[in-house]
GROMACS .gro file of C-alpha atoms in nm:
model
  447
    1UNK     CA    1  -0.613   2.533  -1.591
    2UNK     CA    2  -0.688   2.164  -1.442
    3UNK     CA    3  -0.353   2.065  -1.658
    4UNK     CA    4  -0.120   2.315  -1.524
    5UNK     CA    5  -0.275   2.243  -1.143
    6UNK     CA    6  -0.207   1.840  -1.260
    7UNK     CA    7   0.114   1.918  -1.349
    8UNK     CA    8   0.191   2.191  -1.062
    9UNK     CA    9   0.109   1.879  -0.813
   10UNK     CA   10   0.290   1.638  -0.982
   11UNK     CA   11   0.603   1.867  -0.983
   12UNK     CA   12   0.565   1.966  -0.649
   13UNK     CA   13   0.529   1.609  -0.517
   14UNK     CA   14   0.885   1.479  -0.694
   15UNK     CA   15   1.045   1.822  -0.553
   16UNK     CA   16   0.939   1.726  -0.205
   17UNK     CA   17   1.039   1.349  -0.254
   18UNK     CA   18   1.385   1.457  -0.392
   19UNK     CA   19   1.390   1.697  -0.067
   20UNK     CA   20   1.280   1.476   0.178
   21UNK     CA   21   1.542   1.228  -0.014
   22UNK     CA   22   1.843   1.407   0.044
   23UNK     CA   23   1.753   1.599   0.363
   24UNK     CA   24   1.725   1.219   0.509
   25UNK     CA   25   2.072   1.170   0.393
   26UNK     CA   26   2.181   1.466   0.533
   27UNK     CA   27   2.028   1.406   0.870
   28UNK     CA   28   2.165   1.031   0.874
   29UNK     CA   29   2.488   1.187   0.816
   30UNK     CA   30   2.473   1.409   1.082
   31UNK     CA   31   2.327   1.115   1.347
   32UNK     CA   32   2.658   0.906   1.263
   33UNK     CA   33   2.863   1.192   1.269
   34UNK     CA   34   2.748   1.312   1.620
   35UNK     CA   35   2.665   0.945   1.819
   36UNK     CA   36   3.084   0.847   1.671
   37UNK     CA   37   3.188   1.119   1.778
   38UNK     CA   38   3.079   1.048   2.142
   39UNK     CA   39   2.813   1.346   2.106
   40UNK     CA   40   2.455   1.103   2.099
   41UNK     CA   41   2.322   1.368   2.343
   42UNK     CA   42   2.332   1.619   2.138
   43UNK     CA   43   2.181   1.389   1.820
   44UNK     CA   44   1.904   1.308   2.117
   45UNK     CA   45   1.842   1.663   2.147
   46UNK     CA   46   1.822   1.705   1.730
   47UNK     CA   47   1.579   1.388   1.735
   48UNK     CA   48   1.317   1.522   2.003
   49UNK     CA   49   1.297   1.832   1.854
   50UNK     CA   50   1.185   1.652   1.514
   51UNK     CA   51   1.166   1.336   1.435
   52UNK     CA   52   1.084   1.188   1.764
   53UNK     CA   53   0.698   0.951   1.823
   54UNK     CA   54   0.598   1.199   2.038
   55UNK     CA   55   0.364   0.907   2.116
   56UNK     CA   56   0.604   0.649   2.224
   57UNK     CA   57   0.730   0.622   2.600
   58UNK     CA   58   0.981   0.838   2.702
   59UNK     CA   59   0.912   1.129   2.491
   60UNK     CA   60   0.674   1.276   2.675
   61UNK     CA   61   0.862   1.585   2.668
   62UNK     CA   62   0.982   1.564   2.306
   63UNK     CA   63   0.848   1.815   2.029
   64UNK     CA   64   0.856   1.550   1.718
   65UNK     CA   65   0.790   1.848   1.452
   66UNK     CA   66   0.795   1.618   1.158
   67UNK     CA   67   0.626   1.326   1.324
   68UNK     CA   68   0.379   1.600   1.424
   69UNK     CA   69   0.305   1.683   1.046
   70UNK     CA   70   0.366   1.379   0.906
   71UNK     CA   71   0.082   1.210   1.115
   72UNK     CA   72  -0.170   1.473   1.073
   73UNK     CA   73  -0.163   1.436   0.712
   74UNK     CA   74  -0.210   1.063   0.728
   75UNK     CA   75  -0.487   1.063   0.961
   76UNK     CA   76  -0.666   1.338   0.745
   77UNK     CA   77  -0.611   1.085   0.463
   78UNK     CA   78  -0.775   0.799   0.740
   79UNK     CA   79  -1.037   1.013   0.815
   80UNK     CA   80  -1.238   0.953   0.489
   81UNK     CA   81  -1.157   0.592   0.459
   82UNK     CA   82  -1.485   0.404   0.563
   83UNK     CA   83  -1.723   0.692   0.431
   84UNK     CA   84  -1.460   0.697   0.024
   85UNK     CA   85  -1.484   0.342   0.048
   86UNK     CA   86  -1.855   0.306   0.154
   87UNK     CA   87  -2.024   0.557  -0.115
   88UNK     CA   88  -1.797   0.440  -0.350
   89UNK     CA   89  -1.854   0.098  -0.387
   90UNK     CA   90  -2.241   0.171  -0.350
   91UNK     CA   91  -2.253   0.407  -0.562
   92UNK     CA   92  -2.032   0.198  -0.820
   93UNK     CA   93  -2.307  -0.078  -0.820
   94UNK     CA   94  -2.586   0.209  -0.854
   95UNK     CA   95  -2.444   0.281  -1.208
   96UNK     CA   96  -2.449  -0.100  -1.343
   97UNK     CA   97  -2.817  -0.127  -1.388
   98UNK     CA   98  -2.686  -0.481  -1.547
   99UNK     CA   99  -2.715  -0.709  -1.231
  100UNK     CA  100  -2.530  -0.968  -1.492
  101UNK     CA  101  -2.267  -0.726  -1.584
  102UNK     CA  102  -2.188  -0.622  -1.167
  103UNK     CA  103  -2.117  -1.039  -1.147
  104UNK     CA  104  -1.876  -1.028  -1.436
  105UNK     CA  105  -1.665  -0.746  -1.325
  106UNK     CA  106  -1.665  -0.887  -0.989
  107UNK     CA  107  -1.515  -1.247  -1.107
  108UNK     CA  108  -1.277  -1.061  -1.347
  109UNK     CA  109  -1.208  -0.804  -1.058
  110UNK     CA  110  -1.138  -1.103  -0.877
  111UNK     CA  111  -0.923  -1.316  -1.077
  112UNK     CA  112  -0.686  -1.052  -1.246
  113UNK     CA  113  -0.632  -0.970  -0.859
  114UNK     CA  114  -0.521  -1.328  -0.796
  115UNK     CA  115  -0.365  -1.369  -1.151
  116UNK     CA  116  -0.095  -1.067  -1.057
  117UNK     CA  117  -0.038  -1.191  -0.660
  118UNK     CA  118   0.024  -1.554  -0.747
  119UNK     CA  119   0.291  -1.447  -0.992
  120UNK     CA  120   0.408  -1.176  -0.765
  121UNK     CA  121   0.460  -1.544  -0.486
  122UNK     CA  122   0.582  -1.756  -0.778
  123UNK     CA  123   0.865  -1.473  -0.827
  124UNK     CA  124   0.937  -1.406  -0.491
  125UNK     CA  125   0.930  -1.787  -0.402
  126UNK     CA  126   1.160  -1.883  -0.689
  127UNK     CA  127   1.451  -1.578  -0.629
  128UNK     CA  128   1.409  -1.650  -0.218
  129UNK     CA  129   1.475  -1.988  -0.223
  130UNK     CA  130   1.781  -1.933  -0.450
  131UNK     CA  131   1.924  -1.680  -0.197
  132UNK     CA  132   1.828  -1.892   0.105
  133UNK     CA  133   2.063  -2.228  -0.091
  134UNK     CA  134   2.294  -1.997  -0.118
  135UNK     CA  135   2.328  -1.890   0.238
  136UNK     CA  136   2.248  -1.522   0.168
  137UNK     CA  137   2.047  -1.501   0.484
  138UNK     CA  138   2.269  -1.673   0.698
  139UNK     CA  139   2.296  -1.408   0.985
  140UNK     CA  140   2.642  -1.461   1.216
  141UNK     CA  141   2.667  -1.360   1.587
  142UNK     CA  142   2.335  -1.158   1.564
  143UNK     CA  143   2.287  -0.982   1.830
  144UNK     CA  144   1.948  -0.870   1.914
  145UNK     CA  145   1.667  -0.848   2.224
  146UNK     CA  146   1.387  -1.081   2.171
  147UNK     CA  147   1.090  -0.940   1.989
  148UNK     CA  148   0.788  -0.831   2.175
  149UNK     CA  149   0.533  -0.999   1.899
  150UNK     CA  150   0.182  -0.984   1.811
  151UNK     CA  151   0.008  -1.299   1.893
  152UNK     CA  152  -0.031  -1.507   1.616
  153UNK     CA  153  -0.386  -1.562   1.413
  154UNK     CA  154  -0.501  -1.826   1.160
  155UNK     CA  155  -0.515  -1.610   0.867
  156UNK     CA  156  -0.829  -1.759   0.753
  157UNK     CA  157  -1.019  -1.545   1.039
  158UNK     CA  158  -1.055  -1.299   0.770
  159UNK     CA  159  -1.313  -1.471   0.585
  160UNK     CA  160  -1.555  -1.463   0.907
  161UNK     CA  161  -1.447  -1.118   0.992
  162UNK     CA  162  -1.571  -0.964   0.613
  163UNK     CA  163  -1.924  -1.042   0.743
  164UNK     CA  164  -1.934  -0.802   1.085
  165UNK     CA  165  -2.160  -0.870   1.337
  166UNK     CA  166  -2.284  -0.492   1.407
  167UNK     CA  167  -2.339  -0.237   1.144
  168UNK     CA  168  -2.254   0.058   1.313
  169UNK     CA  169  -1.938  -0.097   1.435
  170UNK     CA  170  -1.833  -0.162   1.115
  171UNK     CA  171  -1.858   0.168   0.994
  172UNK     CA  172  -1.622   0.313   1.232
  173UNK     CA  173  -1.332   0.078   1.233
  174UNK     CA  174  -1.066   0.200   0.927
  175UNK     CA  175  -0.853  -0.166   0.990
  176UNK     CA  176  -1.222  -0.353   0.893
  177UNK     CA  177  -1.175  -0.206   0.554
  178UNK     CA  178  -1.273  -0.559   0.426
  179UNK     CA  179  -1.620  -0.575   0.621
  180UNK     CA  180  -1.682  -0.234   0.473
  181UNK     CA  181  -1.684  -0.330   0.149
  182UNK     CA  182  -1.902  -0.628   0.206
  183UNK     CA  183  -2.159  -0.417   0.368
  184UNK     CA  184  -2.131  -0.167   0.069
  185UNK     CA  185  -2.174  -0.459  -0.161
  186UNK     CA  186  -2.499  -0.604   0.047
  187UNK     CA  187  -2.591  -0.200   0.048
  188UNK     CA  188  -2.501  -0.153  -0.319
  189UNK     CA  189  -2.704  -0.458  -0.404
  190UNK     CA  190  -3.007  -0.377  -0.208
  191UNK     CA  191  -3.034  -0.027  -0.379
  192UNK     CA  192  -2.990  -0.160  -0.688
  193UNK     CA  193  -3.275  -0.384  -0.718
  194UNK     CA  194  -3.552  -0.115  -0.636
  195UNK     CA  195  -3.379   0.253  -0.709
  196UNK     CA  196  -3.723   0.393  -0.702
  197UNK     CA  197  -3.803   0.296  -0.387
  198UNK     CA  198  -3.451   0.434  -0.264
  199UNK     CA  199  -3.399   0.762  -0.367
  200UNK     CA  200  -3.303   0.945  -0.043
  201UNK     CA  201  -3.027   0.679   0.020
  202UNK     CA  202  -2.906   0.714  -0.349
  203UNK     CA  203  -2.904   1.063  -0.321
  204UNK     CA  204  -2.725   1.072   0.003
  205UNK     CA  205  -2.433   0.866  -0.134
  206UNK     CA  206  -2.360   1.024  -0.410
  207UNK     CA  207  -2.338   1.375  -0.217
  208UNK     CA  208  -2.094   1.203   0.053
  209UNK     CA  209  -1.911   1.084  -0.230
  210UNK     CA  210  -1.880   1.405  -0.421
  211UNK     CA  211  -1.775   1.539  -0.053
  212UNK     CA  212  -1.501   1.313  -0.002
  213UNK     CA  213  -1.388   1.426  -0.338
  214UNK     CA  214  -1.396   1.790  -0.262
  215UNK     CA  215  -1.214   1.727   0.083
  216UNK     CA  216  -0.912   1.494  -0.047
  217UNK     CA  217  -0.853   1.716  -0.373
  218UNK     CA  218  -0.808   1.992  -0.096
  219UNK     CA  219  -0.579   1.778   0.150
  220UNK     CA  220  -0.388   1.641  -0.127
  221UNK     CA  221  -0.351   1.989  -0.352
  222UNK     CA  222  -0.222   2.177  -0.049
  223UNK     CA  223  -0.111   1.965   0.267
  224UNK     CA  224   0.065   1.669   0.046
  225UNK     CA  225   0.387   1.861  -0.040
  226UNK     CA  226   0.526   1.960   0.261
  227UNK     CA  227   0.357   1.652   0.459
  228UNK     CA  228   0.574   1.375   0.188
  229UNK     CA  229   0.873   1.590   0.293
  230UNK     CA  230   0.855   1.544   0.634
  231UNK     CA  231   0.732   1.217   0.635
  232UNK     CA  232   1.048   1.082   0.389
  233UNK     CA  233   1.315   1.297   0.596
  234UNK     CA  234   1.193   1.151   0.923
  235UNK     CA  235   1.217   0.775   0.809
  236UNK     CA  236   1.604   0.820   0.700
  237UNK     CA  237   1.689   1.007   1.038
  238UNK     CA  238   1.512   0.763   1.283
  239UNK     CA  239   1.608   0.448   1.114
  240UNK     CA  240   1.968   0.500   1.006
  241UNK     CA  241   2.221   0.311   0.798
  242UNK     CA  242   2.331   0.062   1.095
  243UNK     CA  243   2.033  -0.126   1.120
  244UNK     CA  244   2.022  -0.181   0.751
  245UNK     CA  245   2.361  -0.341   0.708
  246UNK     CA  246   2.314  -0.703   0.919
  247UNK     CA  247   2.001  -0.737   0.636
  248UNK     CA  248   2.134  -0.603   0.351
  249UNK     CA  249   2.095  -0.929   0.162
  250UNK     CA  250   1.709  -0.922   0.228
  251UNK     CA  251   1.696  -0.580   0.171
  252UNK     CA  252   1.868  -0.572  -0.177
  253UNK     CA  253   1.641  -0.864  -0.323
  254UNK     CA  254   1.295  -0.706  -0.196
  255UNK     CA  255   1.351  -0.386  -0.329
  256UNK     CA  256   1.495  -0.560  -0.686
  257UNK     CA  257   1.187  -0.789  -0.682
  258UNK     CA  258   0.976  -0.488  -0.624
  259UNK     CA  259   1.168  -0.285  -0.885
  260UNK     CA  260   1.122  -0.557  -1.139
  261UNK     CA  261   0.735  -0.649  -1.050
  262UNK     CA  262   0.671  -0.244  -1.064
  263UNK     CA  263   0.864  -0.152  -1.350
  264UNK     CA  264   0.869  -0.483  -1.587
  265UNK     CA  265   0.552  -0.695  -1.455
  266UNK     CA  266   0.260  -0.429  -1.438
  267UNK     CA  267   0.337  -0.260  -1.774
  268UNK     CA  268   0.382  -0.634  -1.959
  269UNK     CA  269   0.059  -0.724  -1.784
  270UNK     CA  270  -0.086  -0.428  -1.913
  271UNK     CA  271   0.032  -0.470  -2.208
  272UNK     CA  272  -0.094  -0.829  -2.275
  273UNK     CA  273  -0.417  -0.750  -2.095
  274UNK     CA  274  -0.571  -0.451  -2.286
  275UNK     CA  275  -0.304  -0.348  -2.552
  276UNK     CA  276  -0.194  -0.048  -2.395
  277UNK     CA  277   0.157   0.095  -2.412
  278UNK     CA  278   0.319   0.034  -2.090
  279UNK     CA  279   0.579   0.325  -2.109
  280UNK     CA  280   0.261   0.549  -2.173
  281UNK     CA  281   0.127   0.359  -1.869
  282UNK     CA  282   0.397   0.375  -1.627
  283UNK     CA  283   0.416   0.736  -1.689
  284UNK     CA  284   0.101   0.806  -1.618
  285UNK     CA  285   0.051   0.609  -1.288
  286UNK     CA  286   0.390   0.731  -1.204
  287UNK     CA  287   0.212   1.015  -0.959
  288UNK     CA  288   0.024   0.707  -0.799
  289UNK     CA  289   0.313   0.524  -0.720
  290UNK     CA  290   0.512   0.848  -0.639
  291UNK     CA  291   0.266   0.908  -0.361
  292UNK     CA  292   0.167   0.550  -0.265
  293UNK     CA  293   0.556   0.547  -0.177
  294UNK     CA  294   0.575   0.876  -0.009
  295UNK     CA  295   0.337   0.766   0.219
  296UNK     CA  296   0.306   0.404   0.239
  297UNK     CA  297  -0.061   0.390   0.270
  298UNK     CA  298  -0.277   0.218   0.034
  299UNK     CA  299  -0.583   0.395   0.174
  300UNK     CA  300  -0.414   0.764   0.160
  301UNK     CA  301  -0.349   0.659  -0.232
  302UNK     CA  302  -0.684   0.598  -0.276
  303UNK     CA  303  -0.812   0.920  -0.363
  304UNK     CA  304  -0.554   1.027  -0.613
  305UNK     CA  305  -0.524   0.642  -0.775
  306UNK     CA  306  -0.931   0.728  -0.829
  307UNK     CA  307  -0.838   1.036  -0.981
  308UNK     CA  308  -0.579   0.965  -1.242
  309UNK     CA  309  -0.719   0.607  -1.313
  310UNK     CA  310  -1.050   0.819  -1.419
  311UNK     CA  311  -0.869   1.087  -1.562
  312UNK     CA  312  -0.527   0.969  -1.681
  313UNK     CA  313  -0.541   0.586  -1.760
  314UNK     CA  314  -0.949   0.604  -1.927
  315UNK     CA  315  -1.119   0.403  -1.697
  316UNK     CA  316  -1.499   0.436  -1.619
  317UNK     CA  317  -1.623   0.606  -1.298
  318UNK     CA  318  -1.836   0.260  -1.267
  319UNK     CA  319  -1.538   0.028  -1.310
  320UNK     CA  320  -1.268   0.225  -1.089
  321UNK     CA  321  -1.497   0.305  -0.821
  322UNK     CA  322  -1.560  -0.064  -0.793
  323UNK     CA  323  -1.197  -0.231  -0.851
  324UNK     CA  324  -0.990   0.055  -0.658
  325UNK     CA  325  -1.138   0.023  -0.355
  326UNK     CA  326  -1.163  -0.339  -0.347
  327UNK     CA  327  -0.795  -0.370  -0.443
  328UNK     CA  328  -0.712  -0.150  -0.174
  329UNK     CA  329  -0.830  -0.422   0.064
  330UNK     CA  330  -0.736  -0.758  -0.105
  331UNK     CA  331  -0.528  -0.693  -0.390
  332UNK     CA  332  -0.130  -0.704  -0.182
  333UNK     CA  333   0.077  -0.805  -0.447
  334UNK     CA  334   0.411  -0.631  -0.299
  335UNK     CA  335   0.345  -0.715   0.064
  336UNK     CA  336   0.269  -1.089  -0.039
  337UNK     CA  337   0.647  -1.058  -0.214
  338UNK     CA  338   0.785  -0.884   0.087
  339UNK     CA  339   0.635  -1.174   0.317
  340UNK     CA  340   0.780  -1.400   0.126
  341UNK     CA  341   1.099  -1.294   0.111
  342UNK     CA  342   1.112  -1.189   0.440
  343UNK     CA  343   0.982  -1.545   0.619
  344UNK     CA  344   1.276  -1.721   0.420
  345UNK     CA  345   1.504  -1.455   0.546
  346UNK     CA  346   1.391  -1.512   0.912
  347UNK     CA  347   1.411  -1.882   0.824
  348UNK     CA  348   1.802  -1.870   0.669
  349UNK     CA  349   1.886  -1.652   0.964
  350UNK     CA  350   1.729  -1.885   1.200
  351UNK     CA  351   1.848  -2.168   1.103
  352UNK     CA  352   1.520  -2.333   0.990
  353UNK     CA  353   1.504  -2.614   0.722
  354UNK     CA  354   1.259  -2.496   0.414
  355UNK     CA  355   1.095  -2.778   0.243
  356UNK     CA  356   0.917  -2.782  -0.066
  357UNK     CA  357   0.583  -2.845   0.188
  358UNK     CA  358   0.704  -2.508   0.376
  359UNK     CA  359   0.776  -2.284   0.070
  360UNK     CA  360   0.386  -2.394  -0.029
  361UNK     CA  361   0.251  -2.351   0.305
  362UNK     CA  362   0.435  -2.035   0.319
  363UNK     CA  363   0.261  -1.899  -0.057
  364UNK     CA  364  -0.074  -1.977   0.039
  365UNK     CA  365  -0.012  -1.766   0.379
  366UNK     CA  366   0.136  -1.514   0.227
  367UNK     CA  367  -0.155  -1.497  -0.042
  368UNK     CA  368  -0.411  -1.526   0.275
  369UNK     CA  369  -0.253  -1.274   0.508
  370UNK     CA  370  -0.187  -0.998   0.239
  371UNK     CA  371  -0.549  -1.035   0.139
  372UNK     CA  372  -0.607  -0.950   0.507
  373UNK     CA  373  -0.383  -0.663   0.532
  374UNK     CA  374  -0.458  -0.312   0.657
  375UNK     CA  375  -0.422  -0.048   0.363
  376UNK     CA  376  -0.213   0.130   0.669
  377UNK     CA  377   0.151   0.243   0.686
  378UNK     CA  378   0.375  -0.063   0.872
  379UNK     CA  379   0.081  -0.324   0.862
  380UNK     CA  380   0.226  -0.566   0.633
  381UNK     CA  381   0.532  -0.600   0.833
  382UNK     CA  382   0.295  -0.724   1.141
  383UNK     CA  383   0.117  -0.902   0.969
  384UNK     CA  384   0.396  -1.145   0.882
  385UNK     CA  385   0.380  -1.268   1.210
  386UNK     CA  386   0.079  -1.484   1.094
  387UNK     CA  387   0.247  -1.662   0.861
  388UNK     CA  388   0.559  -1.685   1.087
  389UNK     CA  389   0.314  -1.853   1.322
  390UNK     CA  390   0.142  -2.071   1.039
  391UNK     CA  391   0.512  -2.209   0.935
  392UNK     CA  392   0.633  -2.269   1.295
  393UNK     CA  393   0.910  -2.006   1.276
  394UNK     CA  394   0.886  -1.872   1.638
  395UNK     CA  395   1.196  -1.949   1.797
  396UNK     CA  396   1.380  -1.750   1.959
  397UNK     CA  397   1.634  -1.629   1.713
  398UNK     CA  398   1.336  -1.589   1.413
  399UNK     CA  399   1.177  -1.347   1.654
  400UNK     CA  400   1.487  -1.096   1.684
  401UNK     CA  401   1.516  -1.152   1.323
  402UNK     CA  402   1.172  -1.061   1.308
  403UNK     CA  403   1.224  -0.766   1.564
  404UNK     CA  404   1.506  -0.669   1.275
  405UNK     CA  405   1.271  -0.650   1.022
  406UNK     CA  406   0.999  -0.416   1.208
  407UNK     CA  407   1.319  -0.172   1.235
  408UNK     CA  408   1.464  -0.178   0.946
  409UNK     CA  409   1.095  -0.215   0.709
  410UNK     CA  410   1.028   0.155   0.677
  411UNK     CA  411   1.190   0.207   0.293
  412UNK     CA  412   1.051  -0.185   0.157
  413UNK     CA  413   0.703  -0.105   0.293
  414UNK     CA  414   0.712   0.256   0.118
  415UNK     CA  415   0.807   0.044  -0.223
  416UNK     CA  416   0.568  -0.207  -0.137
  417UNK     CA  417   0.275   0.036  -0.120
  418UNK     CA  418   0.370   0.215  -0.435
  419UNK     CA  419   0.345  -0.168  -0.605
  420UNK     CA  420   0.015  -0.205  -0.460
  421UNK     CA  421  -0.166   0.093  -0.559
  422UNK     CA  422   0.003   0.060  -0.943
  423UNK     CA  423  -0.140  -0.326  -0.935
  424UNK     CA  424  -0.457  -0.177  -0.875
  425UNK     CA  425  -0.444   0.032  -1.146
  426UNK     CA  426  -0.356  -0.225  -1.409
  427UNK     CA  427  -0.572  -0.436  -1.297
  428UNK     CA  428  -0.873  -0.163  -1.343
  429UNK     CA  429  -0.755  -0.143  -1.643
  430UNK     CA  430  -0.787  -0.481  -1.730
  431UNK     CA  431  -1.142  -0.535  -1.654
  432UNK     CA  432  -1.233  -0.190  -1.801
  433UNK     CA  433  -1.119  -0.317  -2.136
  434UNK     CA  434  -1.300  -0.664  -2.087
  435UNK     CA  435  -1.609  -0.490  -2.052
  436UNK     CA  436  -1.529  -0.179  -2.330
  437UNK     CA  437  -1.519   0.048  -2.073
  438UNK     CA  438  -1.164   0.190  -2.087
  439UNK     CA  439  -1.136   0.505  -2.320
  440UNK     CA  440  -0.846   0.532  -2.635
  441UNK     CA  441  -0.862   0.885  -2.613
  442UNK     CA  442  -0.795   0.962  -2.255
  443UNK     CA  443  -0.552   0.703  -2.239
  444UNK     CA  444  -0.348   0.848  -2.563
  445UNK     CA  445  -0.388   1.190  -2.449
  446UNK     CA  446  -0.035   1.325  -2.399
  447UNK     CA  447  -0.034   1.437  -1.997
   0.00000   0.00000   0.00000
């Protein structure tokens, strides 16, 4: 019975991304159709009534039906973020009685984390700077209203924003996912060296956790579907094919990077790393990535990247309830090759002479910011502002390039996600195998 209800999901989920795939085509087709054909009021009409940020100014009186369903599926995905990532980590370091073995898998958590993100840079630096020679991002007569952008940040804050200042606060802030799992660490640890004396709080975490489990497995069993549908249709309708085309040079080598990194670089790292067959691998993680990019949330992932890592790949509950949720926080790979290539696309368009200093400058960002990225839908796109600031592109022109990027991200920060969440699967893998924790037999089960 749990096969057929695995398999009934992961049908269900490519039906609705094939849907949503193809009624955004439709609906783009019908937007160019209408606003050439002098008839954008009626296209206006089409977009209130549902695909429209019922949020945003001006549509006060707009219905936004997909928005609408869209967004309450994410935020019941946000809901359990700090409490999923909270009793998991604790109750990961409750099950490694081995205070020796909890600092091994956190330095190999670590490094196979930096291992993948540094190569995911090195790729994206060598393949941008190519393009960039070669005048690929050279943008002509562009076009655009200044961007209204976020105010730039040394990315470093982040290390002084893991500790928080106020417990409580902490708890209820999903973008602090970072100070969360610090405090479940300094909880975890606590715990862990006198259990007896604990057994209330032990108790008490493991229930929430078993909760949270109960709660997603609903959300994502019944509510995922139709909510992937929407949520795919919408981003084709409200973005178009127009804004796409003055980018289509960035555009085409992000999502070939990605392709390649997702495709090629996880399963060989795999591969190399525990022994694995990477087909078998990519097949399996294929409903992680599936729904990483129907949604574009890291955190939403969470629950089901938990679920088949435990259940699909062989992983131990101790060792994916400690990695997942950490690499959901730090662990960026595609949004650190998205930055990348995206800052040397502002800087071609701009006009802005890259150095060998810069394209440095601009790795180290990128490897700081992503580290500090929201596991949110659209974050890693804002985020590049930082290292836009760090670099000194903030002209004029670089920020309507930038504005062109915020409008046209949508698809490469779906992609992006679904590289994420599989990079934090491989790399669970990795350190389950380094520590003999990652099962033959589940992983050579035929799904």
């Amino acid at each position: 019975m749990e096969k057929k209800t695995k398999k009934s999901l992961t049908q269900k989920m490519t039906i609705a991304l094939v849907c949503g795939l193809l009624a955004g085509l439709v609906a783009i087709f019908v937007r160019e159709s209408l606003v050439a054909g002098g008839n954008a009021a009626t296209w206006a009409t089409i977009n209130n009534l549902l695909f429209a940020d019922i949020t945003a100014a001006g549509n006060e009186k707009a219905l936004g039906i997909f928005y609408i369903i869209g967004q309450l599926f994410v935020r019941a995905m946000q809901l359990v973020i700090v409490p999923m990532v909270f009793t998991s980590i604790v109750s990961a370091m409750l099950r490694i009685a081995d205070s020796k073995k909890l600092g091994r898998i956190s330095t190999k958590t670590v490094l196979y984390f930096l291992t993948t993100t540094v190569i995911a840079i090195i790729l994206a630096a060598s393949v941008g700077m190519i393009a960039y020679n070669a005048g690929a991002f050279r943008i002509s007569n562009l076009a655009l209203e200044g961007a209204t952008g976020k105010t730039g940040s040394n990315p470093l804050a982040i290390i002084i924003n893991a500790v928080p200042n106020n417990f409580a606060s902490a708890l209820t802030n999903n973008g602090g996912v970072l100070a969360i799992v610090v405090l479940a660490v300094a909880v975890g640890l606590g715990i862990n060296s006198a259990k007896e004396s604990f057994p209330i709080l032990t108790k008490m975490c493991e229930e929430i956790s078993n909760l949270v489990t109960i709660v997603l497995s609903w959300i994502i069993n019944t509510c995922a579907p139709v909510s992937i549908f929407c949520l795919l249709t919408r981003t084709f309708a409200a973005y178009g094919v127009s804004y796409l085309r003055p980018a289509i040079s960035y555009i085409v080598i992000t999502t070939v990077l990605l392709f390649v990194f997702l495709l090629i670089g996880y399963p060989l790292f795999v591969k190399i790393t525990t022994g694995k067959n990477p087909v078998t691998f990519l097949k399996k993680i294929s409903e992680v990535s599936l729904f990483g990019f129907s949604t574009s949330s890291s955190a939403a992932t969470l629950p089901l990247n938990l679920k088949v890592v435990r259940e699909e790949l062989g992983v131990s509950d101790d060792i994916a309830s400690f990695v997942l949720p950490l690499g959901m926080t730090i662990n960026m790979d595609g949004t650190a090759l998205m930055q990348v290539i995206a800052t040397l696309f502002i800087a071609g368009a701009a006009g802005y002479e890259v150095s060998f200093t810069s394209i440095i400058l601009i790795a180290v960002l990128a490897i700081v910011a992503s580290i500090g990225t929201p596991a949110a839908p659209g974050a890693g796109a804002v985020i590049l502002f930082t290292i836009l600031s760090g670099v000194g592109f903030t002209g004029e022109v670089a920020l309507s390039v930038y504005a062109l990027i915020l409008a046209i991200n949508r698809p490469i920060e779906m992609l992006v996600t679904a590289l994420n969440v599989t990079g934090d699967s491989a790399c669970a893998m990795a350190v389950a195998k380094s520590e003999n924790a990652l099962s033959d037999e589940i992983f050579d089960k035929i799904k």
